[in-house]
Short mmCIF file of C-alpha atoms in Angstrom, two decimals:
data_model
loop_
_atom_site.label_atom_id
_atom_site.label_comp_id
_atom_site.label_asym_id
_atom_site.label_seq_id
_atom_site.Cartn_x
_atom_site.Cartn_y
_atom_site.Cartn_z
CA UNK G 185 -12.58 3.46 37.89
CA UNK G 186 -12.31 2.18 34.19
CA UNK G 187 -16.70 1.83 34.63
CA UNK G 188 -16.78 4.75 36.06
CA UNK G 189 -14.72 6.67 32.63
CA UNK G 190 -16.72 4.63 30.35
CA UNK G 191 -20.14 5.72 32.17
CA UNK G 192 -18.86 9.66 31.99
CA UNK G 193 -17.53 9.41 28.18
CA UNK G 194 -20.04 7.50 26.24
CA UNK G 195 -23.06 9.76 26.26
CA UNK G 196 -20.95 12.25 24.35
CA UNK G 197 -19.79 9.63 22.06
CA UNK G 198 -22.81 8.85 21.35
CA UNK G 199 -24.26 11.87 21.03
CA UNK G 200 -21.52 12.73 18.44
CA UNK G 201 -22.42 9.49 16.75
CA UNK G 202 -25.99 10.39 15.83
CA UNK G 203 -25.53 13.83 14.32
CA UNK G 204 -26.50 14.85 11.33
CA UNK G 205 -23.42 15.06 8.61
CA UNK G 206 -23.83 18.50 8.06
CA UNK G 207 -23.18 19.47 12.04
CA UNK G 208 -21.05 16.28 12.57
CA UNK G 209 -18.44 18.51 10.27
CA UNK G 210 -18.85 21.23 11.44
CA UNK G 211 -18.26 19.78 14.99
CA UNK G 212 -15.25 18.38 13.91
CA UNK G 213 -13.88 21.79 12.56
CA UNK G 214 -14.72 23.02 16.34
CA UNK G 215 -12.51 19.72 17.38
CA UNK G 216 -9.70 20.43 15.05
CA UNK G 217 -9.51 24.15 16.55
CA UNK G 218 -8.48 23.17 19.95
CA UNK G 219 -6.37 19.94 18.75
CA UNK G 220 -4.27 21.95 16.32
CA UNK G 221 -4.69 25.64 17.70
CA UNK G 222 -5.02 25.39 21.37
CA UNK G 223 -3.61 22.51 22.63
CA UNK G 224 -0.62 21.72 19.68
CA UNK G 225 -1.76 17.95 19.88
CA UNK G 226 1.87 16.15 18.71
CA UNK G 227 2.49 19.17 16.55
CA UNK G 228 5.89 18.69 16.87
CA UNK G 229 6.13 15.13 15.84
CA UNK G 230 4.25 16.03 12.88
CA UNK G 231 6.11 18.88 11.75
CA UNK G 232 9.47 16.29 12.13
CA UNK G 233 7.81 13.47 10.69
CA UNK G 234 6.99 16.20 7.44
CA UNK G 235 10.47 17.49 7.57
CA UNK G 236 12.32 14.26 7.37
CA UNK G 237 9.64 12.73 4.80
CA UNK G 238 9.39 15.50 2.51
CA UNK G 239 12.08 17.66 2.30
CA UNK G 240 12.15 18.19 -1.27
CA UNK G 241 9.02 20.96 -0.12
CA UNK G 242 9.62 24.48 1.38
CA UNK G 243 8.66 25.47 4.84
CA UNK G 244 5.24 27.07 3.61
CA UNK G 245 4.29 24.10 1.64
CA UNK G 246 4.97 21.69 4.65
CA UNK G 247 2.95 23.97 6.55
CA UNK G 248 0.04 23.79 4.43
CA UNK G 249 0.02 20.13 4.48
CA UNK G 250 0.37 20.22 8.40
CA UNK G 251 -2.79 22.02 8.52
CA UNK G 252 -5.07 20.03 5.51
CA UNK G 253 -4.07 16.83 7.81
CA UNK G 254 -5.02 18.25 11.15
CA UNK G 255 -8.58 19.01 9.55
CA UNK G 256 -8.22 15.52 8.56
CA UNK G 257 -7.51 13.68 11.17
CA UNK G 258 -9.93 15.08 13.23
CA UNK G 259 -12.47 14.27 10.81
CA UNK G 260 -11.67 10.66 10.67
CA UNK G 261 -11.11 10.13 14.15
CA UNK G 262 -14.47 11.63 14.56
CA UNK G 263 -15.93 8.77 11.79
CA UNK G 264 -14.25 6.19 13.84
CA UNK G 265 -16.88 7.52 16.18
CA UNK G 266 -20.19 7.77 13.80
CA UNK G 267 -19.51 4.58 13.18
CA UNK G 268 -21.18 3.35 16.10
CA UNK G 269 -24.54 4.29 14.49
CA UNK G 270 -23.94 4.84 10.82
CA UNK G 271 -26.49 2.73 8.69
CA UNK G 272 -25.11 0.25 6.10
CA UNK G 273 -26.63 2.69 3.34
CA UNK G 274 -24.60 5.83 4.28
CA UNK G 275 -21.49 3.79 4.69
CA UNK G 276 -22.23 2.11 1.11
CA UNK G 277 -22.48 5.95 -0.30
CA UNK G 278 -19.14 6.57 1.20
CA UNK G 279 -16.84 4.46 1.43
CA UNK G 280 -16.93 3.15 -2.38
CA UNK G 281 -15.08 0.19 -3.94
CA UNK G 282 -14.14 0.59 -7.48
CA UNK G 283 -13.35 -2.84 -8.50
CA UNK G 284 -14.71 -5.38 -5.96
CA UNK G 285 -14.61 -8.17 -8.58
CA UNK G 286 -10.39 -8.25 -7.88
CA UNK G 287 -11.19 -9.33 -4.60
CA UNK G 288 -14.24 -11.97 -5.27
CA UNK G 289 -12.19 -13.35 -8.00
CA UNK G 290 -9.44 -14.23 -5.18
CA UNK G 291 -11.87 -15.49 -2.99
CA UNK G 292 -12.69 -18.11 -5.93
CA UNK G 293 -9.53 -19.67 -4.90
CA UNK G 294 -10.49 -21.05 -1.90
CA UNK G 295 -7.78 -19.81 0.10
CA UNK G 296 -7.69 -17.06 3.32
CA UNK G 297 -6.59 -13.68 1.85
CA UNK G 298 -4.25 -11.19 3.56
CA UNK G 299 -5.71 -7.69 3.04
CA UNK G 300 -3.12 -4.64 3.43
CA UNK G 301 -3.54 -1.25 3.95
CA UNK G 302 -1.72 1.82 5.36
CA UNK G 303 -2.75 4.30 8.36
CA UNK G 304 -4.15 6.66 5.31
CA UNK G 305 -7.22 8.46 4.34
CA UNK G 306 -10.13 5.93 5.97
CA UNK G 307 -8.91 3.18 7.34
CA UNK G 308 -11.62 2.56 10.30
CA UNK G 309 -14.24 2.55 7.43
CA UNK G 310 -12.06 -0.23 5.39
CA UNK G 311 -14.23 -2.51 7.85
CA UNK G 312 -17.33 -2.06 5.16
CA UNK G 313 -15.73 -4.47 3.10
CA UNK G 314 -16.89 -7.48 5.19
CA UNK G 315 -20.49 -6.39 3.42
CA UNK G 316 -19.62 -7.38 0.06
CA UNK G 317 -17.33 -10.58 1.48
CA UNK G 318 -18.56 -14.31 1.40
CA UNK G 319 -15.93 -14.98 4.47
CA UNK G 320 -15.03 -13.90 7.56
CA UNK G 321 -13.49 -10.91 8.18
CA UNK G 322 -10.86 -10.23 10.92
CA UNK G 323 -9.61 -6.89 12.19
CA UNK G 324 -6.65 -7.28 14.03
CA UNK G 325 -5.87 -4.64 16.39
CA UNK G 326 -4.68 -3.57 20.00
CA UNK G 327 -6.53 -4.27 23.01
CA UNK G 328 -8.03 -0.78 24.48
CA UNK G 329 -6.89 -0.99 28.42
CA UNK G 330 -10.31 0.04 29.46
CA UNK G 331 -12.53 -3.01 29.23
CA UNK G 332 -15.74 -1.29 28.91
CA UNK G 333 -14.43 0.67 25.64
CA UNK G 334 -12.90 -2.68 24.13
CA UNK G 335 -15.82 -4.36 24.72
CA UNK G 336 -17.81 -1.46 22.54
CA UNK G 337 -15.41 -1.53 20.03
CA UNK G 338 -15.97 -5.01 19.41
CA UNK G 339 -19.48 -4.87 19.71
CA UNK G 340 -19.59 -1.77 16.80
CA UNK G 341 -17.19 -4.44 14.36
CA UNK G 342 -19.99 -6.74 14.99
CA UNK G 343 -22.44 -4.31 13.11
CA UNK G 344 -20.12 -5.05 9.76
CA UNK G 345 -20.06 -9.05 10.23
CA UNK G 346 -15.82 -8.15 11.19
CA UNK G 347 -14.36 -10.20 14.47
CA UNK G 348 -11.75 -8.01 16.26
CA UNK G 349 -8.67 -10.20 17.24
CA UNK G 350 -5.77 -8.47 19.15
CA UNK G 351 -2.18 -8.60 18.15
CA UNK G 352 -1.48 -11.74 20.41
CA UNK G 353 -4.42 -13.40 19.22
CA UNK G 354 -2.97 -13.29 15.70
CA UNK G 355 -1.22 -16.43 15.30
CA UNK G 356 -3.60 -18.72 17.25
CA UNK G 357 -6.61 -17.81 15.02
CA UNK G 358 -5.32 -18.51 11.69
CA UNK G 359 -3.63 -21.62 13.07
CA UNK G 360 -6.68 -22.74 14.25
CA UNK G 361 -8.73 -21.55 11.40
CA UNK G 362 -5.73 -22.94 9.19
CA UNK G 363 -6.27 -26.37 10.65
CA UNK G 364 -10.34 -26.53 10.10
CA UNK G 365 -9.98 -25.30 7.24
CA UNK G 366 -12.05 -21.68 7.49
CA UNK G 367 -11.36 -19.33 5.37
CA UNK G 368 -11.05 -15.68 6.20
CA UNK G 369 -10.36 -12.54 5.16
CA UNK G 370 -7.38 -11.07 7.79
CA UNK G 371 -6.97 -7.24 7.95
CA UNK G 372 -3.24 -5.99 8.23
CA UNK G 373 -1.92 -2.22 8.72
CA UNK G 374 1.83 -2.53 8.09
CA UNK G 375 2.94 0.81 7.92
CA UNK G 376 3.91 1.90 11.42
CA UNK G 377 7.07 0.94 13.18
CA UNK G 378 7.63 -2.30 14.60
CA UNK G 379 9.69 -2.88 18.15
CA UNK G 380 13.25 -2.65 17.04
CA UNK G 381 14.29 -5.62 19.09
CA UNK G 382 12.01 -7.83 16.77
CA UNK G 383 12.66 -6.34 13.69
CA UNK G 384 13.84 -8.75 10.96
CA UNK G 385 14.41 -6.50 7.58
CA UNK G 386 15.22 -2.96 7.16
CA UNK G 387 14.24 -0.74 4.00
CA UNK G 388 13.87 2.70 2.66
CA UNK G 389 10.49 4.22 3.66
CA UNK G 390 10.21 7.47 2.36
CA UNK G 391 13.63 7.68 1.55
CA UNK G 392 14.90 6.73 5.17
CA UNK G 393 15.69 3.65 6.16
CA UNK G 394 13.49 2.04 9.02
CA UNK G 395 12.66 -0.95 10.53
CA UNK G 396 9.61 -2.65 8.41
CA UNK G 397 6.54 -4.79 10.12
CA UNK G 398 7.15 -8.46 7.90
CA UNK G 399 4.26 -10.16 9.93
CA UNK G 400 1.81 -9.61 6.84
CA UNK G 401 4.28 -11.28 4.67
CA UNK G 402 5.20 -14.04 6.52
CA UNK G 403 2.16 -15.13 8.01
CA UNK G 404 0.98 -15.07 4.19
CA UNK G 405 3.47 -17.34 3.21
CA UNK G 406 3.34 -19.75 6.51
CA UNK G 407 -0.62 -20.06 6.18
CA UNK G 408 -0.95 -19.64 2.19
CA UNK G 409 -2.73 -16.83 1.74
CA UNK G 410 -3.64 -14.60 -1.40
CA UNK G 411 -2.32 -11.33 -0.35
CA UNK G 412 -4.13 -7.98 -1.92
CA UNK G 413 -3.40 -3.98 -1.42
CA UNK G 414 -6.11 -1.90 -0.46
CA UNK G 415 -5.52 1.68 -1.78
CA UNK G 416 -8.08 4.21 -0.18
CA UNK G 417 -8.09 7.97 -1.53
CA UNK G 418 -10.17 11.10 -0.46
CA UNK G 419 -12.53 12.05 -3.24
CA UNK G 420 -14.11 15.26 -0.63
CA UNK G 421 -15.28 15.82 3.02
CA UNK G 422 -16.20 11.90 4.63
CA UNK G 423 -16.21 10.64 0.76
CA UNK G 424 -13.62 7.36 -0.07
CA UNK G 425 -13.22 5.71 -2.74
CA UNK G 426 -10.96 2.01 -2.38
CA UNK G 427 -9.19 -0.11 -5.26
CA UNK G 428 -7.79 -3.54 -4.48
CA UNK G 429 -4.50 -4.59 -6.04
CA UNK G 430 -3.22 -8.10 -6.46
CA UNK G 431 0.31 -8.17 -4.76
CA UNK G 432 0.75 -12.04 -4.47
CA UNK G 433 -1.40 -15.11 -5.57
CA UNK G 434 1.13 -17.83 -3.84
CA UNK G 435 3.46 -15.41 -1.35
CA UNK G 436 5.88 -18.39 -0.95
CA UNK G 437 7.50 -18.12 -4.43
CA UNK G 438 8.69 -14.43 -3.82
CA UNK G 439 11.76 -13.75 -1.95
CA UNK G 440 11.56 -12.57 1.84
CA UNK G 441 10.79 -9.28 2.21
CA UNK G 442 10.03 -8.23 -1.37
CA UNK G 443 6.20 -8.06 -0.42
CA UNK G 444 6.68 -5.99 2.63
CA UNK G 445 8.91 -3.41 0.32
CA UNK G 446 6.72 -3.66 -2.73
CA UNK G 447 3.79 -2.58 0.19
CA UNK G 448 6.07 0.37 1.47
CA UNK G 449 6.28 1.55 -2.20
CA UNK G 450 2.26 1.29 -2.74
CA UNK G 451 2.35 3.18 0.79
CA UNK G 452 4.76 6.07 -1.00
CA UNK G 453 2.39 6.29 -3.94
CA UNK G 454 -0.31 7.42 -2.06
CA UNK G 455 1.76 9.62 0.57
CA UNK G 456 3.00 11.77 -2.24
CA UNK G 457 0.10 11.59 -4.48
CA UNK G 458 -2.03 13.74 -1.58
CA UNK G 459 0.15 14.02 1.90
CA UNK G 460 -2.17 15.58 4.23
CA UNK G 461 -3.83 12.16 4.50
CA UNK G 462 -1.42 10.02 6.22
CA UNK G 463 -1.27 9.97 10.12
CA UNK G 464 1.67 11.76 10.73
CA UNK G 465 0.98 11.68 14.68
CA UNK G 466 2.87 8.16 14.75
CA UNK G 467 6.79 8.07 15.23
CA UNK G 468 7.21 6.14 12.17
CA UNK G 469 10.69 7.29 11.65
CA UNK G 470 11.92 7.38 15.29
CA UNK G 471 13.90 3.88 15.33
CA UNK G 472 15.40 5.15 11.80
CA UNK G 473 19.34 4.26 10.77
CA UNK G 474 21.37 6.39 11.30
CA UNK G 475 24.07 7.26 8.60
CA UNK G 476 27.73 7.95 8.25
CA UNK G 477 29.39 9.97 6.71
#
């Protein structure tokens, strides 16, 4: 059954994939009608996610925003899917890095560098990086239950030097690569929310309080890695532009859990700087702590 998906659902992928920009957008805008319009995709999760993050904005303010992100996310979900045949000039053009010599500087060091980033903006197209790095880069993410479809993931990350490893896989791979001695480049988004029943540290996200992903962090300090902020904003329509910010040369001489809030803050920066580009589809806030009064 999962073949016979795959066989029925990749010619229009690719067919997507290989349109020109100028229709690929205005595809997207046909997309974003029936997500947002017709079929209401999450709309109410987004509209409480909104609510609780921003509530310092009226109800016609919020609504504006709901709408700029729809238009968004569609777009970028759709890039996820030109990326399967996007050459490594057009990426170049958009996905821009302002200061690359932050990060080859850190690579001087001869240690394996953390990289964080949040679910904002262009995070698929982050994966350009691995052009412009002299190690490897890994993408860690989770496994796609079809087979077919997470072995063409994988096979697109190849295009941009990355290896894919899944959550699970984590821990073995920089063990391993800790052991031999191979550097790499590890990619982390730490922004969504992690299962309660392994959560370690709880802070302020947006002004509510919610369980925080520490893996980045720790695995940092247990494998001593350079850790570095990757801070993506929207300069127009499938434009990005990406600075890298030093967070921690030698993670073990900060106190637990001061990198993982010092990344929620970065994370706040750019959510209230221009909201409609975070991915307010996830339930970020939905293990939140409850208060008293």
């Amino acid at each position: 059954m999962q073949f016979v998906v795959f066989i029925l659902v990749f010619p229009i992928i690719w067919l997507i994939s290989v349109l020109p920009f100028r229709l690929f957008y205005i595809f997207s805008d046909f997309v974003c009608l029936l997500v947002y319009n017709v079929f209401g995709y999450r709309k109410k999760v987004v509209r409480q996610n909104l609510a609780m993050a921003l509530p310092h904005l009226s109800d016609k303010e919020r609504l504006n925003i709901e709408k700029k992100f729809y238009r968004h996310m569609c777009d970028m979900f759709l890039e996820m899917v030109k990326t399967m045949n996007i050459s490594e000039k057009q990426i170049k053009n958009r996905f821009r890095f302002t200061n690359l010599d932050v990060y080859l500087d850190m690579e001087k060091q001869g240690k394996s560098i953390a990289l964080l980033c949040a679910h904002y903006a262009s995070y698929e197209w982050v994966i350009s990086m691995n052009y412009y790095s002299n190690i490897e880069g890994y993408g860690i993410y989770k496994k796609i239950n079809n087979k077919y479809f997470d072995r063409l993931v994988k096979k697109i990350r190849s295009r941009f030097k990355a290896t894919l490893i899944t959550t699970k896989e984590t821990i073995p791979t920089l063990e391993k690569n800790f052991r031999s001695h191979h550097l790499g480049l590890y990619g982390f988004a730490s922004d969504q929310s992690p299962q309660v029943s392994r959560t370690h540290h709880w802070a302020k996200f947006m002004g509510i309080e919610v369980p925080v992903h520490t893996g980045a962090e720790m695995l940092a300090k247990r494998f001593d890695m350079n850790m570095i902020f990757l801070r993506v904003k929207k300069v127009k329509r499938g434009y990005y532009e990406a600075t890298l910010e030093l967070m921690a040369e030698n993670p073990k001489s900060v106190p637990n859990y001061e990198i993982s809030d010092d990344f929620l803050r970065r994370v706040e920066q750019q959510i209230y700087e221009a909201p409609e580009y975070y991915l307010w589809t996830h339930k970020r806030w939905k293990h939140r702590r409850k208060t008293t009064a």
